[in-house]
Short mmCIF file of C-alpha atoms and ligand atoms in Angstrom, two decimals:
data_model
loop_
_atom_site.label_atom_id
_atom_site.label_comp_id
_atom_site.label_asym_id
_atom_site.label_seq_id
_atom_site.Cartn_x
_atom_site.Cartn_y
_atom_site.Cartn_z
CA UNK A 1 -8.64 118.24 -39.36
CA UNK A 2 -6.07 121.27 -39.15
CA UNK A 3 -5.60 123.15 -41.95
CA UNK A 4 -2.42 125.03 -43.47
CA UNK A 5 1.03 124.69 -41.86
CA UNK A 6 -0.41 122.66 -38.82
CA UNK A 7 -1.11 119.69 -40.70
CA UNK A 8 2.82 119.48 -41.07
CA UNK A 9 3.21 120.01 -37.46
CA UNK A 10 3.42 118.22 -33.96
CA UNK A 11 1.07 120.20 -32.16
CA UNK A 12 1.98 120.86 -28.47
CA UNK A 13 -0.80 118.99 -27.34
CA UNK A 14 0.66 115.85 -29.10
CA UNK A 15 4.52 116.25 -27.73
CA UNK A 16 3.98 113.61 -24.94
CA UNK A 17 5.53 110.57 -26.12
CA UNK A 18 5.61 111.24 -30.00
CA UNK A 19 8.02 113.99 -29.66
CA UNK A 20 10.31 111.16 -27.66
CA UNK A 21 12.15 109.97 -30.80
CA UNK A 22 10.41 110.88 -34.67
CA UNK A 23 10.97 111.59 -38.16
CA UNK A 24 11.27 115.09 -39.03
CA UNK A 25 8.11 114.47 -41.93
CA UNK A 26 6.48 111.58 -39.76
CA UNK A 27 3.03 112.03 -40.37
CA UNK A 28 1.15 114.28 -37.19
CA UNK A 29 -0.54 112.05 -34.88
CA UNK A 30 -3.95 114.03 -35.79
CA UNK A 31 -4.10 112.03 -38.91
CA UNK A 32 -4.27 108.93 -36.86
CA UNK A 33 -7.02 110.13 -34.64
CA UNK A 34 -9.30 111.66 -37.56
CA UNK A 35 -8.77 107.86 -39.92
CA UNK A 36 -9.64 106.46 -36.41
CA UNK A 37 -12.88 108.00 -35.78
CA UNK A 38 -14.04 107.80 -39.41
CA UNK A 39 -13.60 104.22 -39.82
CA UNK A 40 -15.58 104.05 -36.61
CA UNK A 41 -13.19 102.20 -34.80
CA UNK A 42 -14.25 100.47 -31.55
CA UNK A 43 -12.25 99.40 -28.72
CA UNK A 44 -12.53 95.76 -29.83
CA UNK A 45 -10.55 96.96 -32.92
CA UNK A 46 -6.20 96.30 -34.14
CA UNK A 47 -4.64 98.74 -36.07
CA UNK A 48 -1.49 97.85 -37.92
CA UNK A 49 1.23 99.77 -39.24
CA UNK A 50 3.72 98.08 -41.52
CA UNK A 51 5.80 100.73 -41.78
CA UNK A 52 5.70 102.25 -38.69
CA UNK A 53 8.78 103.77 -38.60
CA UNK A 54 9.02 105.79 -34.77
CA UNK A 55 5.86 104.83 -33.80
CA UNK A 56 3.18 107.33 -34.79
CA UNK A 57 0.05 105.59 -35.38
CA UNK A 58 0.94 102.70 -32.58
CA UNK A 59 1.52 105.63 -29.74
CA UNK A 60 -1.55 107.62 -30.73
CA UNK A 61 -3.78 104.37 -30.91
CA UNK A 62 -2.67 103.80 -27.48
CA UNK A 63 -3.46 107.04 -26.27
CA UNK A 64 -7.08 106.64 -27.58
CA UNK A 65 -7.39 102.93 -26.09
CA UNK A 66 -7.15 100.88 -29.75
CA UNK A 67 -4.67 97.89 -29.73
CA UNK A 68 -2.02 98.21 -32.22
CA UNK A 69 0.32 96.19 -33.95
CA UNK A 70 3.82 98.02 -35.87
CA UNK A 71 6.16 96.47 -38.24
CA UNK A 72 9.45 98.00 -39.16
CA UNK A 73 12.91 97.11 -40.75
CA UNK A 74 15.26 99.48 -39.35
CA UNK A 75 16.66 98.13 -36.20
CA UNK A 76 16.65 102.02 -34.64
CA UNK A 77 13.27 103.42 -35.99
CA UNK A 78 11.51 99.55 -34.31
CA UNK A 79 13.54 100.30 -31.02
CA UNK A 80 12.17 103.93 -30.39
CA UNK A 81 8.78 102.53 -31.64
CA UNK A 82 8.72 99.99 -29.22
CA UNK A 83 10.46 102.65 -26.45
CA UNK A 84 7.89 104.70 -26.98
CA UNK A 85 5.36 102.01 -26.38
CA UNK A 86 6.44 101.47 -22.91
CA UNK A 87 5.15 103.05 -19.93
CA UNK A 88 5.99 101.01 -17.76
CA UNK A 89 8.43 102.78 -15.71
CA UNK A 90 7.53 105.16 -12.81
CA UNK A 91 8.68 108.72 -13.67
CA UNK A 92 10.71 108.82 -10.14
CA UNK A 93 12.56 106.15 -10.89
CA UNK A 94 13.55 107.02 -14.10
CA UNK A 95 14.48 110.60 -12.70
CA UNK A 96 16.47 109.04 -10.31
CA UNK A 97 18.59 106.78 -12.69
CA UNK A 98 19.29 109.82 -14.79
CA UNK A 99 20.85 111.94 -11.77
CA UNK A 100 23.41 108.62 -11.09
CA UNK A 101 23.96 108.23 -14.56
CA UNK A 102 24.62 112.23 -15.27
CA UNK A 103 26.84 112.33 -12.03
CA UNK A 104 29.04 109.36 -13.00
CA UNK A 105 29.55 110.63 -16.61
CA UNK A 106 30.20 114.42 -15.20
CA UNK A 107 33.02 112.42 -13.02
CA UNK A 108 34.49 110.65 -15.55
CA UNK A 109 34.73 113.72 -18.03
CA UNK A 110 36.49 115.21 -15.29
CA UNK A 111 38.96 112.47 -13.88
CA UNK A 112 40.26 112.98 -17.60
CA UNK A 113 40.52 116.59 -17.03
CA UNK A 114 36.79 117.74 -19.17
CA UNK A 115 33.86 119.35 -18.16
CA UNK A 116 30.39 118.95 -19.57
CA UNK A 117 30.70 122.88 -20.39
CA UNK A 118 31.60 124.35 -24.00
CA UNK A 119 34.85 126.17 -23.85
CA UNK A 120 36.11 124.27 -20.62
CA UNK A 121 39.41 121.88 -21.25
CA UNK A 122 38.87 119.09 -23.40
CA UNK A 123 39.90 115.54 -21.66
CA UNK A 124 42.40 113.42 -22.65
CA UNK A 125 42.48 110.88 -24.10
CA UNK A 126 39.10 111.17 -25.68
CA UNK A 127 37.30 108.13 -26.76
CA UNK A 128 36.47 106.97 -30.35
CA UNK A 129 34.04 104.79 -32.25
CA UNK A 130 36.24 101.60 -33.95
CA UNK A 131 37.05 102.01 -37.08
CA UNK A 132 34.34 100.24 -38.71
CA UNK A 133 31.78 101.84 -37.13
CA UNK A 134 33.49 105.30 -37.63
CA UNK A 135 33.55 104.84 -41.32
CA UNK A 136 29.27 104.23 -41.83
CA UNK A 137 28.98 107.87 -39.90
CA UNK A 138 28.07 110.45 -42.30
CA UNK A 139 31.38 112.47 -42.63
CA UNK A 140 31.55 114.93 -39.74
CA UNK A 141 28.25 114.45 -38.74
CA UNK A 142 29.56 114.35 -35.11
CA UNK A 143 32.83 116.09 -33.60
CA UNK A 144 35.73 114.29 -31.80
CA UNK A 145 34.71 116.12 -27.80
CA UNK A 146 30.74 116.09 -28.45
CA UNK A 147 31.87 112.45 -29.29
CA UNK A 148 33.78 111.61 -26.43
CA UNK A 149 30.73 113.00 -24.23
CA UNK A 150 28.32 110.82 -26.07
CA UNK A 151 30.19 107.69 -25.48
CA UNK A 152 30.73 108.51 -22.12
CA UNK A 153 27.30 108.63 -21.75
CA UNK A 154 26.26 105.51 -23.14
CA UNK A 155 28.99 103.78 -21.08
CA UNK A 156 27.43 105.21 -17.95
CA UNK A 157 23.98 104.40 -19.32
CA UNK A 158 25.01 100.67 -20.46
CA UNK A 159 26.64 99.98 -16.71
CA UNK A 160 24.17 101.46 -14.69
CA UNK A 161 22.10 98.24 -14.10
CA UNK A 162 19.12 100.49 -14.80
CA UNK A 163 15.48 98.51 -15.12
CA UNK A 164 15.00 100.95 -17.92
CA UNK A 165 17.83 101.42 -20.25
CA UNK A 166 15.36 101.56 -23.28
CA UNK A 167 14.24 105.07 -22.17
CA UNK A 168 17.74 106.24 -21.28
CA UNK A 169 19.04 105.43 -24.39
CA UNK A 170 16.19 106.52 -26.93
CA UNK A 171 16.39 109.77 -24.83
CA UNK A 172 20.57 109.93 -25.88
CA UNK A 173 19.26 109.30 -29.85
CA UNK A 174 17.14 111.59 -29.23
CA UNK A 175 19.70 114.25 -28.60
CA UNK A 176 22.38 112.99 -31.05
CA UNK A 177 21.95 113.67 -34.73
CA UNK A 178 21.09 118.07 -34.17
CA UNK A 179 21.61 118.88 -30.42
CA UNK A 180 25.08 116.46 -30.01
CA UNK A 181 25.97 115.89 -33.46
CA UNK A 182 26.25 118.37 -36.19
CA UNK A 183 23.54 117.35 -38.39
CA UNK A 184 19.99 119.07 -39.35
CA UNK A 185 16.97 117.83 -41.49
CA UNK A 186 15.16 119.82 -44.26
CA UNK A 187 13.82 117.26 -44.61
CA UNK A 188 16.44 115.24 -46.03
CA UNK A 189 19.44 114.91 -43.52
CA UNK A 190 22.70 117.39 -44.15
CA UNK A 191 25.19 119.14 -42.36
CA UNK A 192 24.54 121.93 -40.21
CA UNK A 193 27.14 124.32 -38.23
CA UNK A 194 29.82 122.42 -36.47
CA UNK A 195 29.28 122.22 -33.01
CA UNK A 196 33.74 121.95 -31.83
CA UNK A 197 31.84 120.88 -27.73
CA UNK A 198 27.95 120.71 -26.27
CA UNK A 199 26.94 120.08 -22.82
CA UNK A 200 25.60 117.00 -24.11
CA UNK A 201 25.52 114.99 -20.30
CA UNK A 202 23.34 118.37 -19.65
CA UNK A 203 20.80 118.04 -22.31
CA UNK A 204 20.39 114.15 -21.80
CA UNK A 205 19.38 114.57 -18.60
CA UNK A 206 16.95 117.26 -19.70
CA UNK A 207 15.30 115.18 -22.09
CA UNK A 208 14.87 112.60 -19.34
CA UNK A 209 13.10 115.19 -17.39
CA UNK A 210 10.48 115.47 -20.24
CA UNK A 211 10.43 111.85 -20.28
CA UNK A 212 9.63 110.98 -16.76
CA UNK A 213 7.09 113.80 -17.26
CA UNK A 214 5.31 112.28 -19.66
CA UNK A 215 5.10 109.03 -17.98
CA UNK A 216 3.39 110.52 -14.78
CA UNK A 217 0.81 112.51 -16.94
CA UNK A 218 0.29 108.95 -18.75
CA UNK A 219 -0.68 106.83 -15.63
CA UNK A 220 -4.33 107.79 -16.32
CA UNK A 221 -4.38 106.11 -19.97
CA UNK A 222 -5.49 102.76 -20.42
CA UNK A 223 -3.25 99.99 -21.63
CA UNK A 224 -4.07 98.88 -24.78
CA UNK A 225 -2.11 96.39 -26.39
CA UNK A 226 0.70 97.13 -29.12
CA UNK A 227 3.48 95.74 -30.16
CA UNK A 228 6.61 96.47 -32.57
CA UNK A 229 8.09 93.59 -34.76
CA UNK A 230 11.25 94.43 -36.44
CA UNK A 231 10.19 92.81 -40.00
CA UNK A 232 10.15 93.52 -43.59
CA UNK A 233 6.61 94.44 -43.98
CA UNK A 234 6.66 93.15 -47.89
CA UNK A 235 6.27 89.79 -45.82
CA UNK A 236 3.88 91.01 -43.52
CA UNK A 237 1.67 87.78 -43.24
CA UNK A 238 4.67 86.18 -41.30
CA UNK A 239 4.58 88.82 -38.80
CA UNK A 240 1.27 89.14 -37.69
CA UNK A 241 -1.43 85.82 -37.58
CA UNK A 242 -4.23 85.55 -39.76
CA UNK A 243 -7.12 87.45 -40.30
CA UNK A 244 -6.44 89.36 -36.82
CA UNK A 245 -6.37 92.94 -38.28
CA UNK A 246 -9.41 95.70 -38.69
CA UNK A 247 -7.70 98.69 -39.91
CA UNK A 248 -4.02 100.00 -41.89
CA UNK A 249 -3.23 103.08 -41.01
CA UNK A 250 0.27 103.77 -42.35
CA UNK A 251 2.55 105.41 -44.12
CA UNK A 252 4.90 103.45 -46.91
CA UNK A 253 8.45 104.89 -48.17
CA UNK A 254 7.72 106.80 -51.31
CA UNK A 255 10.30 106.64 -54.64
CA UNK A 256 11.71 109.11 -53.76
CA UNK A 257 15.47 108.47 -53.24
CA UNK A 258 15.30 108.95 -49.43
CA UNK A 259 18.35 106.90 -47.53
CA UNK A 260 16.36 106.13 -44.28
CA UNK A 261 19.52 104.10 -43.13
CA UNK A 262 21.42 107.42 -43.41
CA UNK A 263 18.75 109.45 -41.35
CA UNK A 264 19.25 107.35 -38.51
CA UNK A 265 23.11 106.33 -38.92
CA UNK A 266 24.76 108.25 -36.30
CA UNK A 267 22.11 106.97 -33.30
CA UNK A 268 21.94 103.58 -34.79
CA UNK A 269 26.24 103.09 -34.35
CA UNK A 270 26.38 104.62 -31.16
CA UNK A 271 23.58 103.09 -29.89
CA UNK A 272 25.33 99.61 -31.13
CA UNK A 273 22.49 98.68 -33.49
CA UNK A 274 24.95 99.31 -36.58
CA UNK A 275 27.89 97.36 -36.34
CA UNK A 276 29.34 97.44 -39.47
CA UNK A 277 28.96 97.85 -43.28
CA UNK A 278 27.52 94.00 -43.89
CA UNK A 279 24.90 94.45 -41.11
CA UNK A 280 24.14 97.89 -43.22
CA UNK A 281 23.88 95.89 -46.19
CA UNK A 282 21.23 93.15 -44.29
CA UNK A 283 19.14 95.86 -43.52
CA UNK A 284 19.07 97.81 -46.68
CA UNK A 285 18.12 94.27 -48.36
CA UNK A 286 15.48 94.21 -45.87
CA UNK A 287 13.47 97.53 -47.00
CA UNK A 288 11.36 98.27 -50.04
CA UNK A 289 13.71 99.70 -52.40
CA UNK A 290 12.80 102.75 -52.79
CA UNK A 291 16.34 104.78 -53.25
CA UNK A 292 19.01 103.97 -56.05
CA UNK A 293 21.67 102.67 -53.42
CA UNK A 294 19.27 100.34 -52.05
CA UNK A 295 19.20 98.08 -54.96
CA UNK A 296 21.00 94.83 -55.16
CA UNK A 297 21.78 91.69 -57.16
CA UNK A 298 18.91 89.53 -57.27
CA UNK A 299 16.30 92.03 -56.60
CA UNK A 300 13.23 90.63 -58.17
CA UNK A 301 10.16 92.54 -56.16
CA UNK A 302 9.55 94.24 -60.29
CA UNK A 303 8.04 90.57 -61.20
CA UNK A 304 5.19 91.54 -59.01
CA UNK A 305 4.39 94.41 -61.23
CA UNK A 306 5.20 93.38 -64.69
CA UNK A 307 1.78 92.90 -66.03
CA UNK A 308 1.20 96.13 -64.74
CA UNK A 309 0.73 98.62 -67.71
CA UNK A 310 0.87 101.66 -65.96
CA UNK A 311 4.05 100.71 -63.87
CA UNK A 312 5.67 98.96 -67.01
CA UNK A 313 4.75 102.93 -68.71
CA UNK A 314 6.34 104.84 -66.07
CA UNK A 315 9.57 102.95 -66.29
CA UNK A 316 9.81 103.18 -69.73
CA UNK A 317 9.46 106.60 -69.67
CA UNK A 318 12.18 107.51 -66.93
CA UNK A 319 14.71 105.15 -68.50
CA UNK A 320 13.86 107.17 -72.03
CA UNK A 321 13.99 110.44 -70.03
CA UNK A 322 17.81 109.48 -68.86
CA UNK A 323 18.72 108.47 -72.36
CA UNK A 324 17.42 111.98 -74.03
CA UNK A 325 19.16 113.98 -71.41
CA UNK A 326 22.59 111.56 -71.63
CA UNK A 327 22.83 111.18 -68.08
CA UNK A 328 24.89 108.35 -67.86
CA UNK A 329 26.07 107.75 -64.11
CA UNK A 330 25.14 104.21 -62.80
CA UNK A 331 22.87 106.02 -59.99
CA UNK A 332 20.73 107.56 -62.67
CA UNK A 333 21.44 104.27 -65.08
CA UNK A 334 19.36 102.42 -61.74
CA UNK A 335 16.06 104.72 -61.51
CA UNK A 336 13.71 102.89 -63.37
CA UNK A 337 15.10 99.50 -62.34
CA UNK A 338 14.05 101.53 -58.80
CA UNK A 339 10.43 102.42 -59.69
CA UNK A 340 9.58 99.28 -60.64
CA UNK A 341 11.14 97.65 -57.90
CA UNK A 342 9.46 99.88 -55.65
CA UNK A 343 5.84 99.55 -57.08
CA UNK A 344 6.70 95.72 -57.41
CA UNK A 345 8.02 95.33 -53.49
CA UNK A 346 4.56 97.28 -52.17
CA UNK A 347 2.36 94.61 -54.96
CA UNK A 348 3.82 92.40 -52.69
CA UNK A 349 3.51 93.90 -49.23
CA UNK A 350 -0.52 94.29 -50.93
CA UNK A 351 -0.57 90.87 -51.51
CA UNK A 352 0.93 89.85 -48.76
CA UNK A 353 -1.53 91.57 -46.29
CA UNK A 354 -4.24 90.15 -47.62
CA UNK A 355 -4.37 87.16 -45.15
CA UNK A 356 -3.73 89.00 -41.97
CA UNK A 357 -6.79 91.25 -42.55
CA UNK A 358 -10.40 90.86 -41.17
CA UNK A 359 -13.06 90.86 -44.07
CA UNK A 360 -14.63 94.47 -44.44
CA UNK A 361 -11.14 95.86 -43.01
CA UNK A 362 -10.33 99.70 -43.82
CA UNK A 363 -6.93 100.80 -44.88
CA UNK A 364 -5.49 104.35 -45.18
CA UNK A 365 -1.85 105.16 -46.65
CA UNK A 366 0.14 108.38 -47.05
CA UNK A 367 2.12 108.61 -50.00
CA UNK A 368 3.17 111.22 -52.00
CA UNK A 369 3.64 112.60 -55.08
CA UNK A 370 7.29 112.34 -57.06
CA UNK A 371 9.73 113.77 -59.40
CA UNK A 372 12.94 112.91 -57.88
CA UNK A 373 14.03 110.76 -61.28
CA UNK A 374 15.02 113.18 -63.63
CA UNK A 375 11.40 114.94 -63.12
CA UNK A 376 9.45 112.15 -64.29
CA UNK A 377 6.09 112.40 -62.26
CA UNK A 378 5.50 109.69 -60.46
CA UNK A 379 1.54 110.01 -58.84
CA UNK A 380 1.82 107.40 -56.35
CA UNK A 381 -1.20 107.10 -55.07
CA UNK A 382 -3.20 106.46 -58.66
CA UNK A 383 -0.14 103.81 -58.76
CA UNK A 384 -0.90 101.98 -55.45
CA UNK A 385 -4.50 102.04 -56.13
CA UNK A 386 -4.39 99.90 -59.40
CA UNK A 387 -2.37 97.78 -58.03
CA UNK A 388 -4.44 97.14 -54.53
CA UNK A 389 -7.57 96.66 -56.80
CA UNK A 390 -6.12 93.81 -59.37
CA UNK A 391 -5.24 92.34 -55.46
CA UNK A 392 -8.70 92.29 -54.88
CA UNK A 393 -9.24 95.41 -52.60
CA UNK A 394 -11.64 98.03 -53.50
CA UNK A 395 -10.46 101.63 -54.11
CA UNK A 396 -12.75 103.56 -51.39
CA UNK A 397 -11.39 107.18 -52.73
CA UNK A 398 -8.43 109.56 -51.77
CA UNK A 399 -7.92 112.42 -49.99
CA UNK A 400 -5.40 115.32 -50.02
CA UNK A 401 -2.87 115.69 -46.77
CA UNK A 402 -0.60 118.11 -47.64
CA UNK A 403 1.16 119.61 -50.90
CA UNK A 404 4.75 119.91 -50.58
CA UNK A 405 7.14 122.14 -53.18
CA UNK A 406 9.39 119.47 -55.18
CA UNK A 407 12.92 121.09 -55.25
CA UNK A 408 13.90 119.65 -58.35
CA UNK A 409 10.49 120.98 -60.45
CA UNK A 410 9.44 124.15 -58.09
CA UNK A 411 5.87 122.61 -58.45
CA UNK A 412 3.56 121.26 -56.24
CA UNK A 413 3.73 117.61 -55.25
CA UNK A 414 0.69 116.39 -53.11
CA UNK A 415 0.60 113.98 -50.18
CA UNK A 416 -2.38 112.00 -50.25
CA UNK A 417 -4.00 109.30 -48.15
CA UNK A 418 -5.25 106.71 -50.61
CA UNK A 419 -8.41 104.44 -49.04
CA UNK A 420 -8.65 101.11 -49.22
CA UNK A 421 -10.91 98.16 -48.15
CA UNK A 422 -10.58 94.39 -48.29
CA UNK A 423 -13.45 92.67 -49.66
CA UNK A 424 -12.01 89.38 -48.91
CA UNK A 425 -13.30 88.21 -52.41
CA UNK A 426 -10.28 86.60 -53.42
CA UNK A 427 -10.61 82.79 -53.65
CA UNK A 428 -6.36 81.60 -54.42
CA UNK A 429 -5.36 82.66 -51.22
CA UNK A 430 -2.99 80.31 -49.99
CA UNK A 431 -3.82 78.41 -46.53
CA UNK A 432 -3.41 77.26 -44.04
CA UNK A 433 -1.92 80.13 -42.56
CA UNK A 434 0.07 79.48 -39.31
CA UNK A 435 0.42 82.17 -36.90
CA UNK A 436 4.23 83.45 -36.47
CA UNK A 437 6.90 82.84 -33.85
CA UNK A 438 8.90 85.08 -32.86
CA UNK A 439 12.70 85.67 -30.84
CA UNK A 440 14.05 88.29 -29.09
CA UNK A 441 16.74 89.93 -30.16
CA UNK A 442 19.92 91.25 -28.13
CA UNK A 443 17.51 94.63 -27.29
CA UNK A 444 14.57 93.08 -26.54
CA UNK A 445 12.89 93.92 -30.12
CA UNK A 446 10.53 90.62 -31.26
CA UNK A 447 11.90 89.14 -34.29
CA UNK A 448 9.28 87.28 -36.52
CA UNK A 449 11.21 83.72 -37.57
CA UNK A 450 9.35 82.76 -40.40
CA UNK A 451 9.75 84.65 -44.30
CA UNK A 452 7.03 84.49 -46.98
CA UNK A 453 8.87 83.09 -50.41
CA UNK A 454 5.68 83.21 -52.52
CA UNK A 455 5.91 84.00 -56.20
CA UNK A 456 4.33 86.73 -57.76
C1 SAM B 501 7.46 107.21 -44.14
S1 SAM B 501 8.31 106.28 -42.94
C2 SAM B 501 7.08 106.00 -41.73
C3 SAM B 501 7.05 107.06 -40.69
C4 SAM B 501 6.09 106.73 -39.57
N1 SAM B 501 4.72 107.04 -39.92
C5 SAM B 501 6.48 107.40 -38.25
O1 SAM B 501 5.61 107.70 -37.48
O2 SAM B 501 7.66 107.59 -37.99
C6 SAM B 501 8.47 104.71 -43.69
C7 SAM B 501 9.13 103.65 -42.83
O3 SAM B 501 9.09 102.42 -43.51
C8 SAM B 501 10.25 101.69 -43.14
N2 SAM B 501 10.44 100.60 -44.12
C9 SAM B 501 10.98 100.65 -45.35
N3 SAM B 501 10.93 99.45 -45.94
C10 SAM B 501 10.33 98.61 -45.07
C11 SAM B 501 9.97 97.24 -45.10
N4 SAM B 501 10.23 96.49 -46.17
N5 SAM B 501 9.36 96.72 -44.03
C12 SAM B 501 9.09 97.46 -42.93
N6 SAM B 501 9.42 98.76 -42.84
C13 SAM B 501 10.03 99.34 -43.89
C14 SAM B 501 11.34 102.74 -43.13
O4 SAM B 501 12.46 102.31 -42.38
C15 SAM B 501 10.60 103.91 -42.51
O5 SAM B 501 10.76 103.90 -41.12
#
């Protein structure tokens, strides 16, 4: 395994396909090949990640031949991982569909009097987002001409009648939030310089170079099967049939008060897989809760955990915290409603998962360390491991990943990858278990049809 900074890092080796589309701390695809080979994975073998997020473990199991199965609940993060998971298209043809694309955008900037150059004349009139899907961007996360360009873009993109708009559009999120738009990541997503114009038709087109690139030096790899199911993985046993899976390999949201919906926003509404501020609301409701503007009426996923004395402890002790320091604001009112909601929505994802695993089947999942409420520390792993064994799995160990500074505390929080196994010893598992259905959705993403309702 790499040591130091290069465990945080893409190395270049890994760039094809993972650098496509990720999350800035998406774990490196190394991790996936070293749990891999020490669970002795053969061919024969699935891997599932339920919280896939862009792909990491499915595109690296590919690359090494392993068939893979991803679930995810954000409708952009299950579209790049199942982009990415598609090599289907010839490089050439791609290539070619980018030069007609870039050509009829360049003539429509300039018909309106623009150029795809910073400094040139601006065209006029310039387009604009409607209003409802201007107001979920993060406030001037993109500017009005880089804008214009953008939707240009995915106009030309969306009429070209190309066999592979998937890869032409994941390559224009790729580009949005820091080349395009004005955002950065460190890690959590902020404003960076405004950018007033880009040559965003320019860099698009570049990106699709490095696309069709990749998919040439690809021909040679095998096609193992994988798949992406836009789901909520707390259900995971209607997403994926029963008993079907030899190895986890994942890594979960931690408590942390990360907004993944805001990390993707301004991709997901220009890409036209945000409409508007219900659909944001159906997809918040459909992730583990895991920030305090994620939680809603009728959240109940803390019933799974409370029996649990050291979850029950750690709530307690935040919601005392708030009330010694007076911090009265309903955010900081909601953090250990939060915790326990979060412990209680992965005791059922746990629980959940049980059926859809093979007996003897090895689990792995990054989570880290946390003091984001008030600087209560929250060791998530020792958490997720009492909980997995009163499920019935056996704790196999844990090992360190990564330390990270916590800005709030200036101390070290560690990233660890807590080991599981199924023993398949637990005799009130409900069955029959069918195996899912599933639709497709508008862009192509599998839908499962079917949602677990069991009790704690
Ligand atoms: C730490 S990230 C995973 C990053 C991933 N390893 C990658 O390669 O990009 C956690 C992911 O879990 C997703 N998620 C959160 N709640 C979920 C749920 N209930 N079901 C499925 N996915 C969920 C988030 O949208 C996010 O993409």
């Amino acid at each position: 395994m790499p040591s130091g900074r290069e465990r945080n890092q893409l190395l270049a080796s890994d760039r094809p396909v993972h650098d496509w589309y990720r999350f800035v701390l998406s774990f490196p695809p190394h991790l996936v090949r070293d749990y891999v080979e020490r669970f002795g994975l053969d061919a024969g073998a699935t891997i599932l990640d339920p919280f896939c997020g862009t792909g990491t473990t499915l595109v690296e199991a590919r690359k090494l031949g392993v068939a893979s199965v991803g679930i995810e609940a954000l409708p952009m993060s299950a579209f790049a991982a199942a982009t990415k998971l598609d090599w289907s298209p010839q490089g050439d043809a791609l290539r070619r569909d980018a030069d007609t694309i870039a050509e009829r955008a360049h003539a429509r900037l300039e018909r309106d009097g623009g150029r795809d150059e910073p400094g040139a004349a601006a065209p006029s009139p310039l387009l604009t987002l409607p209003p409802e899907q201007q107001r979920l961007l993060l406030h001037n996360s993109i500017s009005p001409l880089p804008l214009h360009k953008a939707l240009v873009l995915r106009n030309a993109i969306e009429q070209s009648g190309s066999a592979h708009p998937a890869h032409l559009r994941l390559a224009l999120a790729r580009e949005l939030p820091t080349t395009i738009g004005n955002l950065r990541f460190g890690p959590e997503v902020g404003l960076g310089a405004k950018k007033e114009d880009i040559a965003a038709i320019f860099a698009w087109h570049n990106r699709m170079q490095v696309f069709a690139r990749d998919l040439d030096d690809l021909r040679e790899i095998g096609d193992a099967p994988a798949s992406v199911v836009q789901a909520d993985a707390r259900d995971v046993a209607a997403s994926v049939p029963e008993r079907s899976i030899d190895c986890v390999i994942t890594s979960p949201p931690y408590p942390n008060e990360k907004d993944y919906t805001r990390a993707v926003r301004l991709e997901s509404v220009i890409l036209g897989l945000l409409a508007d501020n219900n659909e944001l609301r159906a997809i918040k409701r459909g992730l583990l809760r895991s920030n305090s503007r994620g939680v809603y009426k009728g959240d109940d996923d803390d019933a799974w955990v409370a029996a649990h004395p050291e979850v029950q402890a750690l709530a307690a002790q935040i919601e005392q915290t708030r009330l010694e320091l007076g911090k009265t604001s309903g955010f900081e009112r909601m953090y250990h409603r939060v915790a326990a909601l979060y412990f209680g929505g992965m005791a059922r994802h746990f629980a959940s998962l049980r059926r859809v695993l093979k007996p003897g089947a090895q689990l792995a999942y990054v989570v880290g360390d946390q003091a984001s409420y008030l600087r209560v520390m929250i060791r998530t792993a020792d958490l997720l491991a009492g909980i997995a064994e009163r499920l019935g799995y056996e704790v196999v160990g844990k090992d360190l990943f990564r330390t990270r500074a916590a800005t709030a505390t200036r101390s070290e929080l560690n990233e660890e990858v807590l080991l599981l196994r199924w023993r398949d010893c637990e005799p009130s598992l409900p069955t029959p278990h069918r195996c899912p259905s599933y639709t497709r959705d508008q862009h192509g993403m599998q839908r499962s049809q079917r949602r677990e309702a069991a009790p704690p």
